PDB file of C-alpha atoms in Angstrom:
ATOM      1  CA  UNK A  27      56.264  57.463 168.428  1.00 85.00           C
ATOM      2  CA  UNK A  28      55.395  60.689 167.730  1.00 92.00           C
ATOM      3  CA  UNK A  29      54.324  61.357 171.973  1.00 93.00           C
ATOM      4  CA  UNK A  30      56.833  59.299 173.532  1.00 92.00           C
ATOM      5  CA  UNK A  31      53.774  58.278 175.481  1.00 94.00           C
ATOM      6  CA  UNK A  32      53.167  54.864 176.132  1.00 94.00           C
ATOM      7  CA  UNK A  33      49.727  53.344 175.104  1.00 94.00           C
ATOM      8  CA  UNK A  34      48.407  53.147 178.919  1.00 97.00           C
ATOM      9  CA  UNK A  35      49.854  54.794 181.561  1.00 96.00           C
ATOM     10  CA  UNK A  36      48.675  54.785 184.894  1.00 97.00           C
ATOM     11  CA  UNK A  37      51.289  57.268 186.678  1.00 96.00           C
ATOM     12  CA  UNK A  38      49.591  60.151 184.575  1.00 95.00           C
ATOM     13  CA  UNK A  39      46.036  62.032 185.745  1.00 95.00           C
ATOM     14  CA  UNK A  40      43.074  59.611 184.569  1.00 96.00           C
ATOM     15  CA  UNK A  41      41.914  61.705 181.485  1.00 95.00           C
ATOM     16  CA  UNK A  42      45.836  61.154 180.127  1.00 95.00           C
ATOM     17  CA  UNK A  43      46.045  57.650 180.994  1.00 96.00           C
ATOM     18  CA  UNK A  44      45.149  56.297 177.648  1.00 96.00           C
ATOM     19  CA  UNK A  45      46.938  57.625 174.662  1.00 95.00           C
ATOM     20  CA  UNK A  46      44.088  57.735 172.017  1.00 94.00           C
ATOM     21  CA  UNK A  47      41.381  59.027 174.275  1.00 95.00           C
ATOM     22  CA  UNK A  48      43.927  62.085 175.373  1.00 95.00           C
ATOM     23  CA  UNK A  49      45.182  62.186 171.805  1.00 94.00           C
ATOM     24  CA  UNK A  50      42.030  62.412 169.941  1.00 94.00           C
ATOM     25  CA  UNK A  51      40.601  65.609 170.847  1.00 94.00           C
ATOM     26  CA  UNK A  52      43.987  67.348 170.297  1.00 94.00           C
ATOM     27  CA  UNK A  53      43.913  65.906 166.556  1.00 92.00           C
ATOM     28  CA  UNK A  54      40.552  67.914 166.067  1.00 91.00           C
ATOM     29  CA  UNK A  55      43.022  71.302 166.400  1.00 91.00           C
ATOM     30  CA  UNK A  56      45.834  72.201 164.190  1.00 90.00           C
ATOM     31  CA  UNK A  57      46.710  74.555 167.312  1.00 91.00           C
ATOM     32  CA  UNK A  58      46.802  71.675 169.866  1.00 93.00           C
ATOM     33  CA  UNK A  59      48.884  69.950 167.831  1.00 93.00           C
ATOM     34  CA  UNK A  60      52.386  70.351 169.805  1.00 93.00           C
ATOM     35  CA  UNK A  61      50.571  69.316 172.674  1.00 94.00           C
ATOM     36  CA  UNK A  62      50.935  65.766 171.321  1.00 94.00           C
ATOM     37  CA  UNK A  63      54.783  66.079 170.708  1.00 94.00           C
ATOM     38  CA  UNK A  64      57.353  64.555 172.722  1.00 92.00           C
ATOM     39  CA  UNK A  65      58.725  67.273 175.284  1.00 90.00           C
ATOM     40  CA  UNK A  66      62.364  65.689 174.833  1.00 93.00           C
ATOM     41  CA  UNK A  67      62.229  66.655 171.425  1.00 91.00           C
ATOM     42  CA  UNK A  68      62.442  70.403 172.533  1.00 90.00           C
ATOM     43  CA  UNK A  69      60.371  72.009 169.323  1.00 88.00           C
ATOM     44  CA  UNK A  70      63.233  70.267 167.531  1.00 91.00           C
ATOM     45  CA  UNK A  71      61.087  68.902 164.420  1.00 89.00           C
ATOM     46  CA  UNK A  72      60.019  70.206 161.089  1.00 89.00           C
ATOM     47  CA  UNK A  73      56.474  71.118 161.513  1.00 90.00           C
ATOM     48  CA  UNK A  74      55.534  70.311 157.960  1.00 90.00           C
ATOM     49  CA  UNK A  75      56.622  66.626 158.934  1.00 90.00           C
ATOM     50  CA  UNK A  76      54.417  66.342 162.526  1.00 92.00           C
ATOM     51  CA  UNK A  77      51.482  67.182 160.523  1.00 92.00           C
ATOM     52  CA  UNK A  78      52.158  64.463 157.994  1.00 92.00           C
ATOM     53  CA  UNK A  79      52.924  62.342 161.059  1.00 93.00           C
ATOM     54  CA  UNK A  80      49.684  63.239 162.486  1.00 94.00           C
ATOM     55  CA  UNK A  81      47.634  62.382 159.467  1.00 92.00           C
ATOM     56  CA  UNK A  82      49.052  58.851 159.536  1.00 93.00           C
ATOM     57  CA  UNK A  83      48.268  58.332 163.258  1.00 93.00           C
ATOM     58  CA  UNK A  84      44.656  60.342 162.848  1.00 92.00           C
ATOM     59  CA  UNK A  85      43.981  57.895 160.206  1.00 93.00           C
ATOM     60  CA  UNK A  86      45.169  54.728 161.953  1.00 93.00           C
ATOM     61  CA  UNK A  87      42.328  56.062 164.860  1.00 91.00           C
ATOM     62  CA  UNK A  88      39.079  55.808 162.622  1.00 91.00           C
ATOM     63  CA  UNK A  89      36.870  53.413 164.505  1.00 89.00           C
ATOM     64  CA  UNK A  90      36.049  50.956 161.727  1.00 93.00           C
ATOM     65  CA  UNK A  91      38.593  49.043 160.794  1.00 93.00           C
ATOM     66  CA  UNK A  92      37.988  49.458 156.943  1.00 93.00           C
ATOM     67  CA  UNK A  93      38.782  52.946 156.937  1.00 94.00           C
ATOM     68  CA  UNK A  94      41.897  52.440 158.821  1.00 94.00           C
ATOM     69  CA  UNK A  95      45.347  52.148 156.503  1.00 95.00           C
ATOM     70  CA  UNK A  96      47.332  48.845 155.796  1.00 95.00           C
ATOM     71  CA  UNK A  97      49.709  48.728 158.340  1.00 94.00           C
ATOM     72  CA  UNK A  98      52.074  48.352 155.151  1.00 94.00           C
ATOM     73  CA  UNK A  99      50.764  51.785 153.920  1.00 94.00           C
ATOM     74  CA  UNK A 100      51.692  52.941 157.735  1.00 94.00           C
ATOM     75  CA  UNK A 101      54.835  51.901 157.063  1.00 94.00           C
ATOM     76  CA  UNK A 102      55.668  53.269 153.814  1.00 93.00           C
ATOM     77  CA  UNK A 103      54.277  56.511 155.080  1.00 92.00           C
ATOM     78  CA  UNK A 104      56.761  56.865 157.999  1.00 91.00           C
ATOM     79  CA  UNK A 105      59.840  55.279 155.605  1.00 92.00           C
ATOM     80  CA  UNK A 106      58.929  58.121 153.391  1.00 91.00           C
ATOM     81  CA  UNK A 107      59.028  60.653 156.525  1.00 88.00           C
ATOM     82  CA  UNK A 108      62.310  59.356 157.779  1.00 87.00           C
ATOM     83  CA  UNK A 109      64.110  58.946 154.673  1.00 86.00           C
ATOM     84  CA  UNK A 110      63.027  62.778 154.039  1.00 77.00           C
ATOM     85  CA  UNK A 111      64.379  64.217 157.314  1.00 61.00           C
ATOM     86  CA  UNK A 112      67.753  62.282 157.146  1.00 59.00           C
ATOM     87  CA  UNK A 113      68.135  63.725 153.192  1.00 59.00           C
ATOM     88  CA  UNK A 114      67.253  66.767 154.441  1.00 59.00           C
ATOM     89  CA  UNK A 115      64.295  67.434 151.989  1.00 54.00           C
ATOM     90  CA  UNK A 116      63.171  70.699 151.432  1.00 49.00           C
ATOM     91  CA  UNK A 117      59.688  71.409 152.935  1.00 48.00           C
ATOM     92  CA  UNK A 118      58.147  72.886 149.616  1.00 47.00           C
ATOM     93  CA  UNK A 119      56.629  69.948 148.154  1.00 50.00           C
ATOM     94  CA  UNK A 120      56.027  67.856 151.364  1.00 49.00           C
ATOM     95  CA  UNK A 121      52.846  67.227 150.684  1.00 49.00           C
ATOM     96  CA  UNK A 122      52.344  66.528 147.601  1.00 47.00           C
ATOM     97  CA  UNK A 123      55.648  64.038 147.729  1.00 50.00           C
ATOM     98  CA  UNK A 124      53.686  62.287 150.770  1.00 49.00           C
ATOM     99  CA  UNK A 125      51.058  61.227 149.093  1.00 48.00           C
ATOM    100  CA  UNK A 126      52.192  60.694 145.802  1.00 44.00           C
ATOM    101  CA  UNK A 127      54.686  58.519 146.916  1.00 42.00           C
ATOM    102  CA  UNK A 128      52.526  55.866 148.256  1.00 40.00           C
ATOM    103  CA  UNK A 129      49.628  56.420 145.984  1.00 41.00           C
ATOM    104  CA  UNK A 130      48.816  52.407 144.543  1.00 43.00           C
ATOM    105  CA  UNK A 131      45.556  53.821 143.559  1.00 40.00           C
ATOM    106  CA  UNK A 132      43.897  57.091 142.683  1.00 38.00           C
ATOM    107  CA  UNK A 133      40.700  56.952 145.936  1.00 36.00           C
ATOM    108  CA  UNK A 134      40.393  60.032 147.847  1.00 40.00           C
ATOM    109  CA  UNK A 135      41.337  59.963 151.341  1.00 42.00           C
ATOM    110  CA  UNK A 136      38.368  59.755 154.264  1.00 40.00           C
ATOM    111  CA  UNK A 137      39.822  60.447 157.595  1.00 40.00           C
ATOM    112  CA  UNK A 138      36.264  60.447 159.515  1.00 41.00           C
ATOM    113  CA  UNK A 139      35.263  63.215 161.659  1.00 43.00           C
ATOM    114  CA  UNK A 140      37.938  65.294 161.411  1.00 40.00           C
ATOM    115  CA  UNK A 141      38.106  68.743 159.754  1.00 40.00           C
ATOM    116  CA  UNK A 142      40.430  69.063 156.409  1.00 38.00           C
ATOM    117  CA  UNK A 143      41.982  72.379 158.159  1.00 40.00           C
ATOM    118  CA  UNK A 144      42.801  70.160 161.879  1.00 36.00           C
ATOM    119  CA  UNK A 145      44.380  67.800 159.925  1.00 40.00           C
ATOM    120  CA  UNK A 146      46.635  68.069 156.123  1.00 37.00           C
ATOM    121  CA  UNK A 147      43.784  67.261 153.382  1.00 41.00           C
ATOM    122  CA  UNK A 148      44.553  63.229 152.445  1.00 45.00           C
ATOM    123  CA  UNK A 149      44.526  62.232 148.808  1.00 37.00           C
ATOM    124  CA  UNK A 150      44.402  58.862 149.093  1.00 38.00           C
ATOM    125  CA  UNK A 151      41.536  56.536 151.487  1.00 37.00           C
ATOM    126  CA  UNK A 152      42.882  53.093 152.417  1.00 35.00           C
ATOM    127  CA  UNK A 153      40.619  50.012 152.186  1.00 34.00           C
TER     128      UNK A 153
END
C-alpha cells in the first residue's frame, strides 16, 4: 500500500524485485524512509502518518510469526490512519492516539532489530 510496489516484480533490477528484501533495509533509517513511498503520491502525505504506516508494516516483517500483529490489529491500525486523514486530525497527538486506540492490553511493543529512533517507539507488542 504504502509503495505502490507489488510483492514481486520482475521488470525492476534484481535487488528491487522483492518488496521486503528492498524494503527492509530502508526501515532501519528514518532518512530512507521516503524512499519507500509511492512516487505518484508526489510528497503528498502527512509525514507523521507514513511513520505510523511504517511501524505497522515494520512490525508485520518480524521473522517469527509470534511477534508479528493480528492481522485484525493491522487492520484497526490502518482504519485508525484513514479515518484520521479523511477528519483531518491534527498531527499533535498522533502518536499517542495510535496506540492508544488499539491498545486491548497494556504489553510493550517489540519490533525486533530495529532501532526505536528508525522507527516511532511502539507501546504495545502483539502476540
Amino acid at each position: 500500500m504504502i509503495s505502490g510496489r507489488r510483492v514481486v516484480d520482475h521488470s525492476k533490477p534484481t535487488e528491487e524485485q522483492n518488496l521486503v528484501l528492498w524494503a527492509q533495509p530502508l526501515l532501519k533509517d528514518k532518512r530512507k524512509f521516503t524512499l519507500i513511498v509511492d512516487l505518484l503520491l508526489e510528497d503528498d502525505y502527512p509525514v507523521n502518518g507514513l511513520y505510523q504506516a511504517l511501524t505497522v508494516a515494520a512490525m508485520c516483517l518480524q521473522a517469527e510469526a509470534t511477534t508479528r500483529p493480528l492481522i485484525s490489529d493491522v487492520v484497526s491500525a490502518m482504519e485508525f490512519l484513514a479515518k484520521k486523514d479523511v477528519n483531518g486530525d491534527d498531527e499533535e497527538n498522533d502518536e499517542h492516539n495510535f496506540y492508544s486506540s488499539t491498545e486491548d492490553d497494556d504489553t510493550d511493543c517489540n519490533i525486533g532489530g530495529y532501532e526505536s529512533d528508525s522507527i516511532l517507539d511502539c507501546k504495545k507488542q502483539v502476540n
